Amino acid sequence: GNSVTQMEGPVTLSEEAFLTINCTYTATGYPSLFWYVQYPGEGLQLLLKATKADDKGSNKGFEATYRKETTSFHLEKGSVQVSDSAVYFCALSIQNQGGKLIFGQGTELSVKP
Amino acid sequence: NAGVTQTPKFRILKIGQSMTLQCTQDMNHNYMYWYRQDPGMGLKLIYYSVGAGITDKGEVPNGYNVSRSTTEDFPLRLELAAPSQTSVYFCASSTTGNSGANVLTFGAGSRLTVL
């Protein structure tokens, strides 16, 4: 079946530190991959996406590369800010399956000043 | 644009009570979804709809019902509330569901507690 596995949190970093959140997936079809972010008290919003192998998604200083050979889509940011504190979800979607997103368990990031 | 609007934001139910979570979107999206979010478990799909009059079960449909009489509305019904349904519920919509690369727009969530 289709599934997403993320590194467990919470992750606590100091401001300006480098961030990596690992995400690996299992898919029977050819997935599109996403990172969504959930700020405290809010719904999820799209952070970035990639639709084919070797694509790099990027937004707000975050980036992730679709690695088919390692079935991974790790999220990175070179210098985190306090405002990046949130829960990050990796997700996949398979074509012609109603657009359903399958989510990982989420990784909570806390950035300290 | 309001996007996806969910009501209520918070609700406490007693075991066995019934209620409906409302979801409305004003983006003319065909695809709509209900997810529940439990701590450390990510989001699980309850039901989804690919258009008015069409609904289908997701991963965790037991204890819930949905209807889709209009493009805009996708209410989620809990008939006999149980403590296991204590969760945060998110409604979402998208315009290009079957492409696989579609982006979901989420509501702000409804926090339900069953005591």
PDB file of C-alpha atoms in Angstrom:
ATOM      1  CA  GLY A   1       0.000   0.000   0.000  1.00  0.00           C
ATOM      2  CA  ASN A   2       0.846   3.680   0.000  1.00  0.00           C
ATOM      3  CA  SER A   3       2.396   5.247   3.080  1.00  0.00           C
ATOM      4  CA  VAL A   4       4.606   8.066   4.313  1.00  0.00           C
ATOM      5  CA  THR A   5       7.079   7.938   7.174  1.00  0.00           C
ATOM      6  CA  GLN A   6       8.583  11.025   8.775  1.00  0.00           C
ATOM      7  CA  MET A   7      11.243  11.441  11.408  1.00  0.00           C
ATOM      8  CA  GLU A   8       9.796  11.721  14.855  1.00  0.00           C
ATOM      9  CA  GLY A   9       9.665  14.986  16.693  1.00  0.00           C
ATOM     10  CA  PRO A  10       9.686  17.242  18.404  1.00  0.00           C
ATOM     11  CA  VAL A  11      12.720  18.902  16.873  1.00  0.00           C
ATOM     12  CA  THR A  12      14.151  21.844  18.794  1.00  0.00           C
ATOM     13  CA  LEU A  13      16.659  24.156  17.107  1.00  0.00           C
ATOM     14  CA  SER A  14      18.262  27.485  17.794  1.00  0.00           C
ATOM     15  CA  GLU A  15      17.570  30.357  15.437  1.00  0.00           C
ATOM     16  CA  GLU A  16      19.747  30.275  12.272  1.00  0.00           C
ATOM     17  CA  ALA A  17      20.425  26.544  12.630  1.00  0.00           C
ATOM     18  CA  PHE A  18      20.167  24.142   9.687  1.00  0.00           C
ATOM     19  CA  LEU A  19      17.017  22.077   9.457  1.00  0.00           C
ATOM     20  CA  THR A  20      16.457  18.650   7.982  1.00  0.00           C
ATOM     21  CA  ILE A  21      13.233  16.687   8.401  1.00  0.00           C
ATOM     22  CA  ASN A  22      13.397  13.249   6.850  1.00  0.00           C
ATOM     23  CA  CYS A  23      10.547  11.800   4.829  1.00  0.00           C
ATOM     24  CA  THR A  24      10.380   8.483   3.001  1.00  0.00           C
ATOM     25  CA  TYR A  25       7.478   6.979   1.130  1.00  0.00           C
ATOM     26  CA  THR A  26       6.063   3.752  -0.245  1.00  0.00           C
ATOM     27  CA  ALA A  27       3.809   3.984  -3.266  1.00  0.00           C
ATOM     28  CA  THR A  28       2.274   1.493  -5.703  1.00  0.00           C
ATOM     29  CA  GLY A  29       1.793   4.159  -8.351  1.00  0.00           C
ATOM     30  CA  TYR A  30       3.817   7.186  -9.355  1.00  0.00           C
ATOM     31  CA  PRO A  31       3.258   9.756  -6.621  1.00  0.00           C
ATOM     32  CA  SER A  32       3.396  13.502  -6.346  1.00  0.00           C
ATOM     33  CA  LEU A  33       5.020  14.608  -3.094  1.00  0.00           C
ATOM     34  CA  PHE A  34       4.164  17.488  -0.818  1.00  0.00           C
ATOM     35  CA  TRP A  35       5.176  19.264   2.348  1.00  0.00           C
ATOM     36  CA  TYR A  36       2.395  20.968   4.277  1.00  0.00           C
ATOM     37  CA  VAL A  37       2.864  23.193   7.314  1.00  0.00           C
ATOM     38  CA  GLN A  38       0.493  23.746  10.217  1.00  0.00           C
ATOM     39  CA  TYR A  39       1.026  26.815  12.374  1.00  0.00           C
ATOM     40  CA  PRO A  40      -0.437  26.780  15.891  1.00  0.00           C
ATOM     41  CA  GLY A  41      -4.218  26.904  15.866  1.00  0.00           C
ATOM     42  CA  GLU A  42      -4.486  26.870  12.092  1.00  0.00           C
ATOM     43  CA  GLY A  43      -5.257  24.460   9.294  1.00  0.00           C
ATOM     44  CA  LEU A  44      -2.630  22.995   7.004  1.00  0.00           C
ATOM     45  CA  GLN A  45      -1.222  24.960   4.106  1.00  0.00           C
ATOM     46  CA  LEU A  46       0.965  23.886   1.240  1.00  0.00           C
ATOM     47  CA  LEU A  47       4.653  24.636   1.698  1.00  0.00           C
ATOM     48  CA  LEU A  48       6.074  23.032  -1.450  1.00  0.00           C
ATOM     49  CA  LYS A  49       5.554  20.156  -3.856  1.00  0.00           C
ATOM     50  CA  ALA A  50       7.292  18.062  -6.503  1.00  0.00           C
ATOM     51  CA  THR A  51       5.557  15.997  -9.151  1.00  0.00           C
ATOM     52  CA  LYS A  52       8.329  13.917 -10.717  1.00  0.00           C
ATOM     53  CA  ALA A  53      11.687  12.391  -9.923  1.00  0.00           C
ATOM     54  CA  ASP A  54      14.576  14.848  -9.400  1.00  0.00           C
ATOM     55  CA  ASP A  55      12.186  17.809  -9.164  1.00  0.00           C
ATOM     56  CA  LYS A  56      13.037  20.263  -6.416  1.00  0.00           C
ATOM     57  CA  GLY A  57      10.245  22.100  -4.656  1.00  0.00           C
ATOM     58  CA  SER A  58      11.072  25.327  -2.854  1.00  0.00           C
ATOM     59  CA  ASN A  59       9.304  28.059  -0.948  1.00  0.00           C
ATOM     60  CA  LYS A  60      10.163  30.526   1.857  1.00  0.00           C
ATOM     61  CA  GLY A  61      13.738  29.211   2.042  1.00  0.00           C
ATOM     62  CA  PHE A  62      12.599  25.599   2.398  1.00  0.00           C
ATOM     63  CA  GLU A  63      13.409  23.032  -0.236  1.00  0.00           C
ATOM     64  CA  ALA A  64      12.974  19.326  -0.894  1.00  0.00           C
ATOM     65  CA  THR A  65      14.096  17.096  -3.761  1.00  0.00           C
ATOM     66  CA  TYR A  66      12.083  14.142  -5.072  1.00  0.00           C
ATOM     67  CA  ARG A  67      14.480  11.186  -4.925  1.00  0.00           C
ATOM     68  CA  LYS A  68      12.957   8.154  -6.614  1.00  0.00           C
ATOM     69  CA  GLU A  69      15.994   5.933  -6.035  1.00  0.00           C
ATOM     70  CA  THR A  70      15.800   6.376  -2.269  1.00  0.00           C
ATOM     71  CA  THR A  71      12.007   7.030  -2.151  1.00  0.00           C
ATOM     72  CA  SER A  72      12.655  10.160  -0.140  1.00  0.00           C
ATOM     73  CA  PHE A  73      11.568  13.802   0.000  1.00  0.00           C
ATOM     74  CA  HIS A  74      13.550  15.351   2.844  1.00  0.00           C
ATOM     75  CA  LEU A  75      12.753  18.926   3.867  1.00  0.00           C
ATOM     76  CA  GLU A  76      15.665  21.332   4.404  1.00  0.00           C
ATOM     77  CA  LYS A  77      16.234  24.935   5.329  1.00  0.00           C
ATOM     78  CA  GLY A  78      19.584  26.593   5.726  1.00  0.00           C
ATOM     79  CA  SER A  79      18.717  29.016   8.529  1.00  0.00           C
ATOM     80  CA  VAL A  80      15.532  28.633  10.552  1.00  0.00           C
ATOM     81  CA  GLN A  81      13.690  31.456  12.251  1.00  0.00           C
ATOM     82  CA  VAL A  82      11.444  31.513  15.302  1.00  0.00           C
ATOM     83  CA  SER A  83       8.518  32.066  12.937  1.00  0.00           C
ATOM     84  CA  ASP A  84       9.197  28.632  11.377  1.00  0.00           C
ATOM     85  CA  SER A  85       7.964  26.936  14.547  1.00  0.00           C
ATOM     86  CA  ALA A  86       5.124  24.706  13.374  1.00  0.00           C
ATOM     87  CA  VAL A  87       4.197  21.116  12.573  1.00  0.00           C
ATOM     88  CA  TYR A  88       5.421  19.868   9.196  1.00  0.00           C
ATOM     89  CA  PHE A  89       3.657  17.092   7.285  1.00  0.00           C
ATOM     90  CA  CYS A  90       5.018  15.112   4.380  1.00  0.00           C
ATOM     91  CA  ALA A  91       2.337  13.731   2.063  1.00  0.00           C
ATOM     92  CA  LEU A  92       1.842  11.928  -1.231  1.00  0.00           C
ATOM     93  CA  SER A  93      -0.893  11.725  -3.807  1.00  0.00           C
ATOM     94  CA  ILE A  94      -1.375   9.163  -6.566  1.00  0.00           C
ATOM     95  CA  GLN A  95      -2.814  10.111  -9.960  1.00  0.00           C
ATOM     96  CA  ASN A  96      -6.405   9.029 -10.672  1.00  0.00           C
ATOM     97  CA  GLN A  97      -7.186   8.217  -7.056  1.00  0.00           C
ATOM     98  CA  GLY A  98      -9.460  11.150  -6.291  1.00  0.00           C
ATOM     99  CA  GLY A  99      -6.685  13.502  -5.252  1.00  0.00           C
ATOM    100  CA  LYS A 100      -6.481  11.966  -1.798  1.00  0.00           C
ATOM    101  CA  LEU A 101      -3.452  12.930   0.259  1.00  0.00           C
ATOM    102  CA  ILE A 102      -1.723  10.331   2.415  1.00  0.00           C
ATOM    103  CA  PHE A 103       0.103  11.994   5.284  1.00  0.00           C
ATOM    104  CA  GLY A 104       3.022  11.161   7.474  1.00  0.00           C
ATOM    105  CA  GLN A 105       2.602  11.576  11.212  1.00  0.00           C
ATOM    106  CA  GLY A 106       3.939  15.110  11.300  1.00  0.00           C
ATOM    107  CA  THR A 107       7.081  16.577  12.839  1.00  0.00           C
ATOM    108  CA  GLU A 108       6.855  19.392  15.332  1.00  0.00           C
ATOM    109  CA  LEU A 109       9.572  22.012  15.000  1.00  0.00           C
ATOM    110  CA  SER A 110      10.343  24.478  17.761  1.00  0.00           C
ATOM    111  CA  VAL A 111      12.870  27.235  17.066  1.00  0.00           C
ATOM    112  CA  LYS A 112      14.318  29.077  20.051  1.00  0.00           C
ATOM    113  CA  PRO A 113      15.749  32.611  19.841  1.00  0.00           C
TER     114      PRO A 113
ATOM    115  CA  ASN B   1     -12.486  34.845  -0.665  1.00  0.00           C
ATOM    116  CA  ALA B   2     -13.280  32.969   2.522  1.00  0.00           C
ATOM    117  CA  GLY B   3     -11.779  29.689   1.217  1.00  0.00           C
ATOM    118  CA  VAL B   4     -12.882  26.691   3.312  1.00  0.00           C
ATOM    119  CA  THR B   5     -15.040  27.517   6.319  1.00  0.00           C
ATOM    120  CA  GLN B   6     -15.713  25.031   9.104  1.00  0.00           C
ATOM    121  CA  THR B   7     -18.166  25.316  11.963  1.00  0.00           C
ATOM    122  CA  PRO B   8     -18.153  24.923  14.879  1.00  0.00           C
ATOM    123  CA  LYS B   9     -14.544  25.502  15.929  1.00  0.00           C
ATOM    124  CA  PHE B  10     -15.016  23.723  19.240  1.00  0.00           C
ATOM    125  CA  ARG B  11     -17.652  21.324  20.549  1.00  0.00           C
ATOM    126  CA  ILE B  12     -18.066  19.048  23.534  1.00  0.00           C
ATOM    127  CA  LEU B  13     -20.426  16.085  23.129  1.00  0.00           C
ATOM    128  CA  LYS B  14     -21.682  13.451  25.483  1.00  0.00           C
ATOM    129  CA  ILE B  15     -21.381   9.801  24.513  1.00  0.00           C
ATOM    130  CA  GLY B  16     -24.253   8.815  22.241  1.00  0.00           C
ATOM    131  CA  GLN B  17     -25.114  12.330  21.095  1.00  0.00           C
ATOM    132  CA  SER B  18     -25.202  13.257  17.425  1.00  0.00           C
ATOM    133  CA  MET B  19     -23.913  16.295  15.614  1.00  0.00           C
ATOM    134  CA  THR B  20     -22.952  17.660  12.221  1.00  0.00           C
ATOM    135  CA  LEU B  21     -19.718  19.414  11.373  1.00  0.00           C
ATOM    136  CA  GLN B  22     -20.322  21.946   8.644  1.00  0.00           C
ATOM    137  CA  CYS B  23     -17.926  22.655   5.788  1.00  0.00           C
ATOM    138  CA  THR B  24     -18.412  25.224   3.035  1.00  0.00           C
ATOM    139  CA  GLN B  25     -16.065  26.360   0.283  1.00  0.00           C
ATOM    140  CA  ASP B  26     -16.512  29.303  -2.071  1.00  0.00           C
ATOM    141  CA  MET B  27     -13.859  28.384  -4.652  1.00  0.00           C
ATOM    142  CA  ASN B  28     -16.100  26.209  -6.834  1.00  0.00           C
ATOM    143  CA  HIS B  29     -13.887  23.213  -6.115  1.00  0.00           C
ATOM    144  CA  ASN B  30     -15.249  19.830  -7.182  1.00  0.00           C
ATOM    145  CA  TYR B  31     -13.207  17.727  -4.775  1.00  0.00           C
ATOM    146  CA  MET B  32     -13.777  17.856  -1.032  1.00  0.00           C
ATOM    147  CA  TYR B  33     -12.353  15.857   1.860  1.00  0.00           C
ATOM    148  CA  TRP B  34     -12.760  15.231   5.565  1.00  0.00           C
ATOM    149  CA  TYR B  35      -9.718  14.303   7.637  1.00  0.00           C
ATOM    150  CA  ARG B  36      -9.243  13.717  11.327  1.00  0.00           C
ATOM    151  CA  GLN B  37      -6.015  14.574  13.128  1.00  0.00           C
ATOM    152  CA  ASP B  38      -4.953  12.690  16.217  1.00  0.00           C
ATOM    153  CA  PRO B  39      -1.749  13.502  18.142  1.00  0.00           C
ATOM    154  CA  GLY B  40       1.287  11.815  16.617  1.00  0.00           C
ATOM    155  CA  MET B  41      -0.833  10.105  13.966  1.00  0.00           C
ATOM    156  CA  GLY B  42      -0.912  12.585  11.122  1.00  0.00           C
ATOM    157  CA  LEU B  43      -4.157  13.063   9.243  1.00  0.00           C
ATOM    158  CA  LYS B  44      -6.446  10.182   8.302  1.00  0.00           C
ATOM    159  CA  LEU B  45      -9.025  10.460   5.521  1.00  0.00           C
ATOM    160  CA  ILE B  46     -12.612   9.857   6.644  1.00  0.00           C
ATOM    161  CA  TYR B  47     -14.652  10.541   3.492  1.00  0.00           C
ATOM    162  CA  TYR B  48     -14.209  12.377   0.254  1.00  0.00           C
ATOM    163  CA  SER B  49     -16.310  13.615  -2.649  1.00  0.00           C
ATOM    164  CA  VAL B  50     -15.398  14.178  -6.295  1.00  0.00           C
ATOM    165  CA  GLY B  51     -18.500  16.233  -7.013  1.00  0.00           C
ATOM    166  CA  ALA B  52     -22.065  16.969  -5.967  1.00  0.00           C
ATOM    167  CA  GLY B  53     -23.971  13.756  -5.333  1.00  0.00           C
ATOM    168  CA  ILE B  54     -20.837  11.564  -5.196  1.00  0.00           C
ATOM    169  CA  THR B  55     -19.125  10.474  -1.997  1.00  0.00           C
ATOM    170  CA  ASP B  56     -16.733   7.679  -1.081  1.00  0.00           C
ATOM    171  CA  LYS B  57     -15.141   6.208   2.014  1.00  0.00           C
ATOM    172  CA  GLY B  58     -11.628   6.978   3.069  1.00  0.00           C
ATOM    173  CA  GLU B  59      -9.387   5.151   5.493  1.00  0.00           C
ATOM    174  CA  VAL B  60     -11.439   5.618   8.702  1.00  0.00           C
ATOM    175  CA  PRO B  61     -15.159   6.024   7.782  1.00  0.00           C
ATOM    176  CA  ASN B  62     -16.763   4.034  10.617  1.00  0.00           C
ATOM    177  CA  GLY B  63     -19.036   6.137  12.823  1.00  0.00           C
ATOM    178  CA  TYR B  64     -19.392   8.922  10.269  1.00  0.00           C
ATOM    179  CA  ASN B  65     -21.658   9.844   7.371  1.00  0.00           C
ATOM    180  CA  VAL B  66     -21.463  12.518   4.714  1.00  0.00           C
ATOM    181  CA  SER B  67     -23.584  14.033   1.987  1.00  0.00           C
ATOM    182  CA  ARG B  68     -22.806  16.338  -0.923  1.00  0.00           C
ATOM    183  CA  SER B  69     -25.963  17.934  -2.253  1.00  0.00           C
ATOM    184  CA  THR B  70     -24.204  21.070  -3.568  1.00  0.00           C
ATOM    185  CA  THR B  71     -20.716  21.898  -4.824  1.00  0.00           C
ATOM    186  CA  GLU B  72     -20.164  24.253  -1.885  1.00  0.00           C
ATOM    187  CA  ASP B  73     -21.178  22.128   1.127  1.00  0.00           C
ATOM    188  CA  PHE B  74     -19.822  18.878   2.525  1.00  0.00           C
ATOM    189  CA  PRO B  75     -21.186  18.211   6.038  1.00  0.00           C
ATOM    190  CA  LEU B  76     -19.859  15.415   8.245  1.00  0.00           C
ATOM    191  CA  ARG B  77     -22.349  13.661  10.493  1.00  0.00           C
ATOM    192  CA  LEU B  78     -21.551  11.804  13.729  1.00  0.00           C
ATOM    193  CA  GLU B  79     -24.560   9.697  14.653  1.00  0.00           C
ATOM    194  CA  LEU B  80     -23.591   8.158  18.014  1.00  0.00           C
ATOM    195  CA  ALA B  81     -20.593   9.947  19.424  1.00  0.00           C
ATOM    196  CA  ALA B  82     -17.929   7.819  21.077  1.00  0.00           C
ATOM    197  CA  PRO B  83     -14.773   8.850  22.993  1.00  0.00           C
ATOM    198  CA  SER B  84     -12.688   7.454  20.111  1.00  0.00           C
ATOM    199  CA  GLN B  85     -14.070  10.266  17.950  1.00  0.00           C
ATOM    200  CA  THR B  86     -12.389  12.906  20.088  1.00  0.00           C
ATOM    201  CA  SER B  87     -10.141  14.573  17.533  1.00  0.00           C
ATOM    202  CA  VAL B  88      -9.531  17.631  15.405  1.00  0.00           C
ATOM    203  CA  TYR B  89     -11.422  17.479  12.124  1.00  0.00           C
ATOM    204  CA  PHE B  90     -10.277  19.211   8.959  1.00  0.00           C
ATOM    205  CA  CYS B  91     -12.247  19.813   5.816  1.00  0.00           C
ATOM    206  CA  ALA B  92     -10.361  20.462   2.586  1.00  0.00           C
ATOM    207  CA  SER B  93     -11.109  21.077  -1.071  1.00  0.00           C
ATOM    208  CA  SER B  94      -9.276  21.023  -4.387  1.00  0.00           C
ATOM    209  CA  THR B  95      -9.987  21.785  -8.011  1.00  0.00           C
ATOM    210  CA  THR B  96      -7.926  19.215  -9.879  1.00  0.00           C
ATOM    211  CA  GLY B  97      -8.274  16.129  -7.756  1.00  0.00           C
ATOM    212  CA  ASN B  98      -7.397  13.371 -10.168  1.00  0.00           C
ATOM    213  CA  SER B  99      -4.188  14.864 -11.518  1.00  0.00           C
ATOM    214  CA  GLY B 100      -2.317  13.655  -8.444  1.00  0.00           C
ATOM    215  CA  ALA B 101      -0.522  16.989  -8.230  1.00  0.00           C
ATOM    216  CA  ASN B 102      -3.487  18.887  -6.869  1.00  0.00           C
ATOM    217  CA  VAL B 103      -3.151  21.209  -3.915  1.00  0.00           C
ATOM    218  CA  LEU B 104      -5.658  20.947  -1.088  1.00  0.00           C
ATOM    219  CA  THR B 105      -6.994  24.041   0.663  1.00  0.00           C
ATOM    220  CA  PHE B 106      -7.775  23.320   4.307  1.00  0.00           C
ATOM    221  CA  GLY B 107     -10.199  24.838   6.745  1.00  0.00           C
ATOM    222  CA  ALA B 108      -9.078  25.949  10.203  1.00  0.00           C
ATOM    223  CA  GLY B 109     -10.370  22.809  11.883  1.00  0.00           C
ATOM    224  CA  SER B 110     -13.057  21.746  14.347  1.00  0.00           C
ATOM    225  CA  ARG B 111     -11.971  20.406  17.725  1.00  0.00           C
ATOM    226  CA  LEU B 112     -14.415  17.809  19.029  1.00  0.00           C
ATOM    227  CA  THR B 113     -14.328  16.272  22.505  1.00  0.00           C
ATOM    228  CA  VAL B 114     -16.583  13.357  23.435  1.00  0.00           C
ATOM    229  CA  LEU B 115     -17.028  12.755  27.166  1.00  0.00           C
TER     230      LEU B 115
END
